[in-house]
CSV table of C-alpha atoms in Angstrom, one decimal:
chain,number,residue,atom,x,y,z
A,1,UNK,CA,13.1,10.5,-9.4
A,2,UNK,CA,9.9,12.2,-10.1
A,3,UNK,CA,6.8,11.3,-8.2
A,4,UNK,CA,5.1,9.7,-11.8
A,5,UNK,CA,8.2,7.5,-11.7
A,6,UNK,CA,8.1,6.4,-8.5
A,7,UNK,CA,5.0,6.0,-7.4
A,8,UNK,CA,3.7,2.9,-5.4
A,9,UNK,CA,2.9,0.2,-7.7
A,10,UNK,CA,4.8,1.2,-9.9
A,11,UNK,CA,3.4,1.0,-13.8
A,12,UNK,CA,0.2,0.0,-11.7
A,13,UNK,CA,0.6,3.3,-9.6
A,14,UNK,CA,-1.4,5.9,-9.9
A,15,UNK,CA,-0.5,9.5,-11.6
A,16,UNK,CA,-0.5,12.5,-8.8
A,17,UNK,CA,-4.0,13.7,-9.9
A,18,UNK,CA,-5.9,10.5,-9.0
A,19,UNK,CA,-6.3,8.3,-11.9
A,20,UNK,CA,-4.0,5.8,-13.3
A,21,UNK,CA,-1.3,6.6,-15.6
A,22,UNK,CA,-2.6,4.8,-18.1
A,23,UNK,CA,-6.2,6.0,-18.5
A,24,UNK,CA,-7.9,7.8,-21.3
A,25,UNK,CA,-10.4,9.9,-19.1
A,26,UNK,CA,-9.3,12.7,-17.7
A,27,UNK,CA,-9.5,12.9,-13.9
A,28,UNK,CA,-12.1,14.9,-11.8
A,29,UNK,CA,-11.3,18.1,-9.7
A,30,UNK,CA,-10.2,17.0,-6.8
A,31,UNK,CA,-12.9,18.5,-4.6
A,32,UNK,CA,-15.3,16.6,-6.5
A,33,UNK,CA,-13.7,13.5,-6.6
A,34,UNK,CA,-13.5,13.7,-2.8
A,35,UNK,CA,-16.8,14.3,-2.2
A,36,UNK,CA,-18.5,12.4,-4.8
A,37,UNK,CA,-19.4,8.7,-3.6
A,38,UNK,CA,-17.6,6.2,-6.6
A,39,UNK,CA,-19.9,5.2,-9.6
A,40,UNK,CA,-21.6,2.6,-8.9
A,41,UNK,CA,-21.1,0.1,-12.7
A,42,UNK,CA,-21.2,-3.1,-13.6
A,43,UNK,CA,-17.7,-3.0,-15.3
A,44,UNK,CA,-16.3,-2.4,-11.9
A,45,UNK,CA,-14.2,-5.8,-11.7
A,46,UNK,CA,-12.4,-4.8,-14.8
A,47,UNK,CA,-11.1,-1.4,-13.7
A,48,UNK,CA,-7.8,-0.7,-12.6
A,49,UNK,CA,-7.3,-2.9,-9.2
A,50,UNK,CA,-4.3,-1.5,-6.9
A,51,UNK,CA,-5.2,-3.4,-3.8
A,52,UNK,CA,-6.0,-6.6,-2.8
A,53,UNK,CA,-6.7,-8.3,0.5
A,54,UNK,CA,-8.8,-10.9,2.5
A,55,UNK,CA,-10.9,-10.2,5.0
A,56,UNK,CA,-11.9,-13.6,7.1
A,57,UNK,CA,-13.3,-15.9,3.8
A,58,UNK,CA,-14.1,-12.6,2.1
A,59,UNK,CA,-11.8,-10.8,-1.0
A,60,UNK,CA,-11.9,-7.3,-1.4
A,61,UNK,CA,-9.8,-5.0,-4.0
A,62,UNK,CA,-9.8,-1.6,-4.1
A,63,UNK,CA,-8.4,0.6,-7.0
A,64,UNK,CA,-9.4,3.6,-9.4
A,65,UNK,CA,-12.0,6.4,-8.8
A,66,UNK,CA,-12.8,4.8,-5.6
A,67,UNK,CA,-13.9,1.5,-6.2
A,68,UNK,CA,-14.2,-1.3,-3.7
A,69,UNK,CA,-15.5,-4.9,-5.1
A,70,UNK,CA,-16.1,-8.1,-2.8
A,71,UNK,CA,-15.9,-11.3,-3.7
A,72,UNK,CA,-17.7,-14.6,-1.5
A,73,UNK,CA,-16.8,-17.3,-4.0
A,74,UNK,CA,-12.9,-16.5,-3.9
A,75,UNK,CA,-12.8,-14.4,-6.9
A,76,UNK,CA,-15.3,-15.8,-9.5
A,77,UNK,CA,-17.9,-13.2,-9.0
A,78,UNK,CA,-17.4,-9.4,-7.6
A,79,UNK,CA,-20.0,-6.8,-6.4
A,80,UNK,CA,-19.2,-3.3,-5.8
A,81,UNK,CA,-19.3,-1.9,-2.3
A,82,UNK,CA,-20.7,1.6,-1.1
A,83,UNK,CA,-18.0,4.1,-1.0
A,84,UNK,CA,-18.4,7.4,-0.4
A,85,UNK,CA,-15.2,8.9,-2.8
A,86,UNK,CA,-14.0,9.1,-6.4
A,87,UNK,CA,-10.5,9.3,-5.3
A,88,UNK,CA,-8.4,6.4,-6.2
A,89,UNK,CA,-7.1,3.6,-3.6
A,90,UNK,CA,-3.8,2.4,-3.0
A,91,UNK,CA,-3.9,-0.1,-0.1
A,92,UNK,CA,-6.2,-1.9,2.1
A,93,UNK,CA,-5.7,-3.7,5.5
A,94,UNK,CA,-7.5,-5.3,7.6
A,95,UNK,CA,-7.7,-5.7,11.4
A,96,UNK,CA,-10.2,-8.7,11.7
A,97,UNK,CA,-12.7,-10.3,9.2
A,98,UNK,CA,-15.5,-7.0,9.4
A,99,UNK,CA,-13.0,-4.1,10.7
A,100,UNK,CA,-10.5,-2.6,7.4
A,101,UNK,CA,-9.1,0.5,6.0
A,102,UNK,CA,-8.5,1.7,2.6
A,103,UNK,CA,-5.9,4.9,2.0
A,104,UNK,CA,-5.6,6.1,-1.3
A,105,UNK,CA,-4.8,9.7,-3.3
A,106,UNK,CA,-6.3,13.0,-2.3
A,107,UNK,CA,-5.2,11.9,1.7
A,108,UNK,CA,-8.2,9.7,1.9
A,109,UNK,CA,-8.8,7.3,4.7
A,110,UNK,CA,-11.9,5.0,4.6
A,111,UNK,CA,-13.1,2.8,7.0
A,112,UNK,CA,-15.1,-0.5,6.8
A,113,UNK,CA,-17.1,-2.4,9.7
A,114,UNK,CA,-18.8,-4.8,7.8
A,115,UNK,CA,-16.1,-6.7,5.8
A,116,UNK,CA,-15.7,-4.1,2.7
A,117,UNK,CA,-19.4,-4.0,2.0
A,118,UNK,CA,-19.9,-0.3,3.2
A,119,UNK,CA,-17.0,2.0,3.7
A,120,UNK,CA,-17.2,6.0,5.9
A,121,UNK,CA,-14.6,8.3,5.4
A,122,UNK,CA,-12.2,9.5,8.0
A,123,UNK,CA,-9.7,11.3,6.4
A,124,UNK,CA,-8.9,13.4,3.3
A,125,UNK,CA,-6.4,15.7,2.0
A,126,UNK,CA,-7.5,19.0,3.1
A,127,UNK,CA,-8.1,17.6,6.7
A,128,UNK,CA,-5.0,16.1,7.3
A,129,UNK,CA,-3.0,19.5,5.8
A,130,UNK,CA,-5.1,21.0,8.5
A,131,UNK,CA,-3.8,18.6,11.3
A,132,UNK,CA,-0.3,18.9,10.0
A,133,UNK,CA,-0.7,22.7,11.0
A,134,UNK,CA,-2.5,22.8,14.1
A,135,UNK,CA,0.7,20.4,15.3
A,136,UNK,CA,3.4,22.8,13.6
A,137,UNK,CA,2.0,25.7,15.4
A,138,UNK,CA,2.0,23.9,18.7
A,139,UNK,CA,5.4,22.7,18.2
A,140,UNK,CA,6.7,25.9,17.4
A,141,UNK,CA,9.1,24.3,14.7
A,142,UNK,CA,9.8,26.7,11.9
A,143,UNK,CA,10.7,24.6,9.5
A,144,UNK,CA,7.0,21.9,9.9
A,145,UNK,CA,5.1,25.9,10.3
A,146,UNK,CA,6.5,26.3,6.6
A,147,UNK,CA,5.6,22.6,5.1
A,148,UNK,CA,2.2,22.3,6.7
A,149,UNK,CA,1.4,25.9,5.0
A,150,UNK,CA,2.3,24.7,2.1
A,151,UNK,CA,0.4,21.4,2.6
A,152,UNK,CA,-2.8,23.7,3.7
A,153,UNK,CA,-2.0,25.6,0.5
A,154,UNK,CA,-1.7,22.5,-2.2
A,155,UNK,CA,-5.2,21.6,-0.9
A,156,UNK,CA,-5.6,17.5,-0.9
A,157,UNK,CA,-2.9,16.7,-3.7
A,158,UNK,CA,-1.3,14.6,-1.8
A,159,UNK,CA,-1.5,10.9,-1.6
A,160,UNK,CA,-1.6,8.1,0.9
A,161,UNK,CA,0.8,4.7,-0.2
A,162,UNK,CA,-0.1,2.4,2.8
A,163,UNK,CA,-1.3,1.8,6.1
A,164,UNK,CA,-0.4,-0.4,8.8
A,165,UNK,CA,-2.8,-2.0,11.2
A,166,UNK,CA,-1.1,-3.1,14.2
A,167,UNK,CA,-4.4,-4.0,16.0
A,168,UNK,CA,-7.8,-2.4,15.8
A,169,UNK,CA,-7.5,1.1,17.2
A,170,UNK,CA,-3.5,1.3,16.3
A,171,UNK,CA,-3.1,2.7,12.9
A,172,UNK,CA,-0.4,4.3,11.0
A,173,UNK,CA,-0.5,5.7,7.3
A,174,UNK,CA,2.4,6.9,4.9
A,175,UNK,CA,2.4,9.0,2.1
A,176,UNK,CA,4.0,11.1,0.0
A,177,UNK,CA,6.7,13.7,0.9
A,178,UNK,CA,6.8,12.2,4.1
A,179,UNK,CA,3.2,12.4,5.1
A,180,UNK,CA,2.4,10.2,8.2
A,181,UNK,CA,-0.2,10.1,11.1
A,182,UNK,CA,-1.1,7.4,13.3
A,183,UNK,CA,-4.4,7.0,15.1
A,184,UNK,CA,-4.9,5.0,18.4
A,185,UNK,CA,-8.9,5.0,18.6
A,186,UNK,CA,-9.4,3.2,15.2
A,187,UNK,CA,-9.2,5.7,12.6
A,188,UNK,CA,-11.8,8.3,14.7
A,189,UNK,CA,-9.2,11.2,14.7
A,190,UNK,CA,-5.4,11.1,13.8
A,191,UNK,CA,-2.4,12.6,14.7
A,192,UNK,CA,0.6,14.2,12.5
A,193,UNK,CA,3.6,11.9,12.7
A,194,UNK,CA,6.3,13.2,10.5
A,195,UNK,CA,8.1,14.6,13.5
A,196,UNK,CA,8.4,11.2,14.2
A,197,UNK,CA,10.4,10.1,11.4
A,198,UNK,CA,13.8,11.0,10.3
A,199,UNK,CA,13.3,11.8,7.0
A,200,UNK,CA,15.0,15.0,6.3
A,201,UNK,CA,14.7,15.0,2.6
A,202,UNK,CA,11.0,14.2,2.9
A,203,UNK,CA,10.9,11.5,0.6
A,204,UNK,CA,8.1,9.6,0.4
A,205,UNK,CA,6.8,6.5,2.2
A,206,UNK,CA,5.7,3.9,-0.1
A,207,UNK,CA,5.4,1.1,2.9
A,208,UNK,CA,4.8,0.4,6.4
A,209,UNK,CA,5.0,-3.2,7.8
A,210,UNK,CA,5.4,-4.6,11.5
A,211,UNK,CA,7.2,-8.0,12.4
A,212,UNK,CA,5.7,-8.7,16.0
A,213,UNK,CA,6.1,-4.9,17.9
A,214,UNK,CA,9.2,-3.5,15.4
A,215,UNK,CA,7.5,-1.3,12.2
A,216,UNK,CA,9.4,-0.5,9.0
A,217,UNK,CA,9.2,2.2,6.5
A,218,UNK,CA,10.5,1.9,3.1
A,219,UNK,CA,10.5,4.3,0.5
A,220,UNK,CA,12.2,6.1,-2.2
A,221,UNK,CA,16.1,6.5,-2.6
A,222,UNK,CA,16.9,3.4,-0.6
A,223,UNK,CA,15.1,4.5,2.1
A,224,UNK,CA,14.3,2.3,5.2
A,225,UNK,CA,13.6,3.5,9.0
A,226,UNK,CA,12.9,1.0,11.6
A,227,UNK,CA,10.7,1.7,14.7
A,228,UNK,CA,11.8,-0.4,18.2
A,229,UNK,CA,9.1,1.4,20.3
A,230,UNK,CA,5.7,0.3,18.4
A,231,UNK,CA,6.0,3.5,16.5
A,232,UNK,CA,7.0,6.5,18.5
A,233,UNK,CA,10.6,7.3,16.9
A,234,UNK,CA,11.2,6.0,13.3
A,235,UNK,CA,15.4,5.9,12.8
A,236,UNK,CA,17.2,5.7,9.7
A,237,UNK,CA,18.7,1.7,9.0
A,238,UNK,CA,21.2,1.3,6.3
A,239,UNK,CA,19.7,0.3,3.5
A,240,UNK,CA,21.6,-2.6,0.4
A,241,UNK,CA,20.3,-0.9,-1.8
A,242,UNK,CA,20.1,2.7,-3.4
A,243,UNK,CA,17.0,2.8,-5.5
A,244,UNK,CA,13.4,2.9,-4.3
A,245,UNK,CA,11.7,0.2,-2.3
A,246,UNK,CA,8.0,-0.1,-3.2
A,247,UNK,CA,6.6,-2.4,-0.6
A,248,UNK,CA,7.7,-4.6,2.7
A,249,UNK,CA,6.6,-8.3,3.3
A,250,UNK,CA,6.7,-9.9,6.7
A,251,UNK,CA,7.8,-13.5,6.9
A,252,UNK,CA,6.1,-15.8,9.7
A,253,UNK,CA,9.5,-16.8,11.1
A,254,UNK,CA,10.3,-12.8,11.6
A,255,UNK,CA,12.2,-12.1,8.7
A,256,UNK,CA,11.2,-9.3,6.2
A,257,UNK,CA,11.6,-8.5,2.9
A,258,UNK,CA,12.1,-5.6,0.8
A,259,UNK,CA,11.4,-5.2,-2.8
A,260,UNK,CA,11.3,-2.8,-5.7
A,261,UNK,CA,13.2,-0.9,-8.6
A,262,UNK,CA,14.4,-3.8,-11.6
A,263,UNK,CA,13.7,-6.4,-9.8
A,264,UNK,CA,15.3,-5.7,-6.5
A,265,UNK,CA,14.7,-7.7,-3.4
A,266,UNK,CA,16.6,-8.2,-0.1
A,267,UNK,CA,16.0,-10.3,2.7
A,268,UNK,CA,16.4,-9.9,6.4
A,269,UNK,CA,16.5,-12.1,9.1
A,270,UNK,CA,17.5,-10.0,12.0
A,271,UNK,CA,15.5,-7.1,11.7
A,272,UNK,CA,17.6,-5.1,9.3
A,273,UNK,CA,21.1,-5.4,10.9
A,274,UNK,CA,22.1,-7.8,7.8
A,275,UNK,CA,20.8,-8.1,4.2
A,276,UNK,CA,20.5,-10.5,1.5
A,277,UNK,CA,19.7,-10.3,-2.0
A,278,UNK,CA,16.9,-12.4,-3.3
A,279,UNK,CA,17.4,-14.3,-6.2
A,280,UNK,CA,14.0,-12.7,-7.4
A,281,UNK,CA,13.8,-14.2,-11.2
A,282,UNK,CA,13.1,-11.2,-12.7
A,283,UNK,CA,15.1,-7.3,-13.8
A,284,UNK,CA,11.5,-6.1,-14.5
A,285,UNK,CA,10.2,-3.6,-11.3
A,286,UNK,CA,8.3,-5.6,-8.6
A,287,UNK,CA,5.1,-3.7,-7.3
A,288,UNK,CA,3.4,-6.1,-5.0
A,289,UNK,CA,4.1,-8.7,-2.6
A,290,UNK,CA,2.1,-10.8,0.0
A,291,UNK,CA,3.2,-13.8,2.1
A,292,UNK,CA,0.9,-16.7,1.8
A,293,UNK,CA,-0.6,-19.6,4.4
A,294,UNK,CA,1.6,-22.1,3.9
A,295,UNK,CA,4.6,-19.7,4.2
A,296,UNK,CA,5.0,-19.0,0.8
A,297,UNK,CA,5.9,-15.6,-0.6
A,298,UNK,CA,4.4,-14.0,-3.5
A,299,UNK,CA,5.8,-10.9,-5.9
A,300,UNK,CA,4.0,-10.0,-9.1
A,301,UNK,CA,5.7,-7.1,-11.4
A,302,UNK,CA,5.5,-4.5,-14.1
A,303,UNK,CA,5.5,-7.0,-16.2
A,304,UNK,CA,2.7,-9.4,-15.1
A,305,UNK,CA,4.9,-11.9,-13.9
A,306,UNK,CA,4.3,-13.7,-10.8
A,307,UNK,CA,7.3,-14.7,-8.6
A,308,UNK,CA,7.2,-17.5,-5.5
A,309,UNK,CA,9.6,-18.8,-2.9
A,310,UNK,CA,9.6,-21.4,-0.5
A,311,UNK,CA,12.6,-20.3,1.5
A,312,UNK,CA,11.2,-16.8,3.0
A,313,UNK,CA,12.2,-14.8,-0.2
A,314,UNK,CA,15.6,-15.9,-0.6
A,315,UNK,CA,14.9,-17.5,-4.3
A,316,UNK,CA,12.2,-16.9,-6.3
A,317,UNK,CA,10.9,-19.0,-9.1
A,318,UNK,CA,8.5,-17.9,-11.7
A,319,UNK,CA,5.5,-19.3,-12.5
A,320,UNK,CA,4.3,-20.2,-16.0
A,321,UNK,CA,0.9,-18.2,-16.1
A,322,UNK,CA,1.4,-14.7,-17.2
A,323,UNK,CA,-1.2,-12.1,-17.2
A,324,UNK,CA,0.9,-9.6,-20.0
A,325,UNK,CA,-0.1,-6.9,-18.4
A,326,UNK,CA,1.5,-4.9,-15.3
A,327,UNK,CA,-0.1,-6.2,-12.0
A,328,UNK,CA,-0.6,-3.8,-9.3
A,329,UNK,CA,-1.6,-6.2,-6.2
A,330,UNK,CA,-1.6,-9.5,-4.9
A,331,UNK,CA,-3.0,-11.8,-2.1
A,332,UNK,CA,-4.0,-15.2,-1.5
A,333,UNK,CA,-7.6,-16.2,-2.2
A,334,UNK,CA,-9.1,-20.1,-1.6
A,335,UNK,CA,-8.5,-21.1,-4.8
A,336,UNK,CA,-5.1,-19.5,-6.1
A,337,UNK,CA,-3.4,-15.6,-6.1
A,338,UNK,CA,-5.6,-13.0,-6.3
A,339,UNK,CA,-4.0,-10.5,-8.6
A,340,UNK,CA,-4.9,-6.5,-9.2
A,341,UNK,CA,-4.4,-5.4,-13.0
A,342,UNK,CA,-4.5,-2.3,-15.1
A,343,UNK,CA,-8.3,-4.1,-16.3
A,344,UNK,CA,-9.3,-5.8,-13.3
A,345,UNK,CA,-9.2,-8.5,-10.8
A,346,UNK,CA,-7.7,-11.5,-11.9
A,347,UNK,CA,-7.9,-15.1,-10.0
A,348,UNK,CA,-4.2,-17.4,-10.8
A,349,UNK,CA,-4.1,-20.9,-10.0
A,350,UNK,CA,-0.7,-21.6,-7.8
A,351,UNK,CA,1.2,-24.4,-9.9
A,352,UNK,CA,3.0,-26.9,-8.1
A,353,UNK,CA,5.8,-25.6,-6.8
A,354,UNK,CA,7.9,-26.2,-3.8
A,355,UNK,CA,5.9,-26.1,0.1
A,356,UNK,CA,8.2,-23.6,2.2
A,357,UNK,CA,10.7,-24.5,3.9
């Protein structure tokens, strides 16, 4: 599967050079979509939104060329944020309601301290290739010597998928052909972590998710790796299902589930020893997922649908309200799902369906 097919989000993934698949423009070089701060436009809500999350009563979505917009009244107005990059963003997390990180194509990490108003740059591309090679020396492994030439060579072509935040200086981000590094002062300097992951093949990570102090990796070709030691050795689990995972959701009552390709979905409840398939309502590709506050889970797909269960994501019912077009991201807001779409941020009322179980 090529990296266009495959990538995060699917149909609301971005292309390798850093804008969507599905946009007219062409994209910038990536030097100067690195260093060029995102432009600042009034159209900003309706632009392609990969990522979606809350920070304390605050929304904030990321997506295309950069762009970060807030919301304070639960998604019926948005204001763009300050950010320093045109390079598109794939994920956001955050640690408390001011503290977050965005990751996103050309290797770039951002961080926020004021609740996705204002956003500094930590990482990129080009620095983490540089990383990668100061460890491969030091190692003295031939093999990581080669890739992290290569990686120094390529320049910053290479995107981030996700990050996990497991508290506020403990930070892990996965990318693609195995990129990862982890950082335990916040995001202030990282450190190469492929060596950490069995990953032969170097596929790459399209997820990272903890349940309590165990972390999971999913990624392409049935990938999954599980972490027992908060991160220091990633091993291989068996995985039910062959084609690529695109993202992880963690339950409340420690189970986790795994979704991607045509509608796949499996469910664990013992921290990947045993899998179940999820009735998940759907053949069409599922590209984001998010639990919710009353236990809830919530998938959108390719196809704009939007998928809940009230039994940790073992059946899925669909709900009526369809966007018609593919959704990229999805979290809960005061006042329904907050959904990212090829043409913006979208605010869906949850129907009435069943309270988890």
């Amino acid at each position: 599967m090529s990296m266009k097919q495959a990538m995060k989000r699917l149909a609301a993934a971005l292309a390798a050079a850093a804008l969507p698949a599905w946009a007219a423009d062409p994209p910038p070089p990536v030097a100067a979509a690195l260093e060029r701060p995102a432009l600042q436009s009034p159209k900003s809500p309706r632009m392609a939104i990969l990522a979606v999350a809350q920070a304390g009563k605050r929304m904030v979505a990321a997506g295309e060329r950069g762009i970060v917009i807030t919301s304070d009244d639960g998604g019926r107005s948005w204001k763009q944020a300050q950010t320093p990059t045109s390079a598109s963003l794939t994920a956001l997390r955050f640690a408390d309601s001011l503290s977050g990180w965005a990751v996103g194509h050309m290797g770039i990490v951002l961080h926020t301290a004021d609740g996705g108003l204002t956003w500094d740059k930590q990482l990129d591309g080009a620095q983490a290739a540089k990383l990668a090679l100061a460890a491969a020396e030091k190692s003295g492994n031939a093999r990581a010597l080669q890739d992290a030439e290569r990686l120094v060579a390529d320049g910053a072509d290479k995107p981030f998928f996700d990050i996990c935040v497991l508290d506020e200086r403990t930070l892990f981000i996965v990318g693609a052909y195995n990129q990862a590094f982890r950082s335990d002062n916040g995001g202030r300097s990282w450190t190469p972590w492929q060596d950490h992951i069995a990953n032969p093949k170097a596929l790459h990570l399209y997820a990272i998710h903890a349940v309590g102090d165990t972390l999971f990796i999913a990624g392409e070709q049935g990938l999954l790796l599980r972490s027992d030691d908060r991160g220091q050795r990633f091993a291989p689990i068996e995985s039910p299902y062959k084609g690529s995972w695109f993202g992880l959701v963690g339950g409340r009552d420690g189970s986790l589930l795994a979704y991607g390709l045509r509608g796949n979905a499996y469910v664990t409840q013992d921290m990947g020893k045993h899998w179940q398939q999820a009735a998940s309502a759907t053949p069409v590709s599922i590209s984001a997922g998010a639990e919710l506050a009353d236990g809830r889970i919530a998938l959108v797909s390719q196809a704009g649908e939007v998928l809940v269960s009230a039994d940790h994501g073992l059946n899925f019912t669909q709900l009526p309200q369809k966007t018609g077009l593919p959704l990229a991201a999805v979290a809960q807001g005061p006042d329904g799902l907050i959904v990212g779409s090829l043409r913006g941020v979208m605010t869906l009322p949850l129907s009435a369906t069943p309270a988890a179980k």
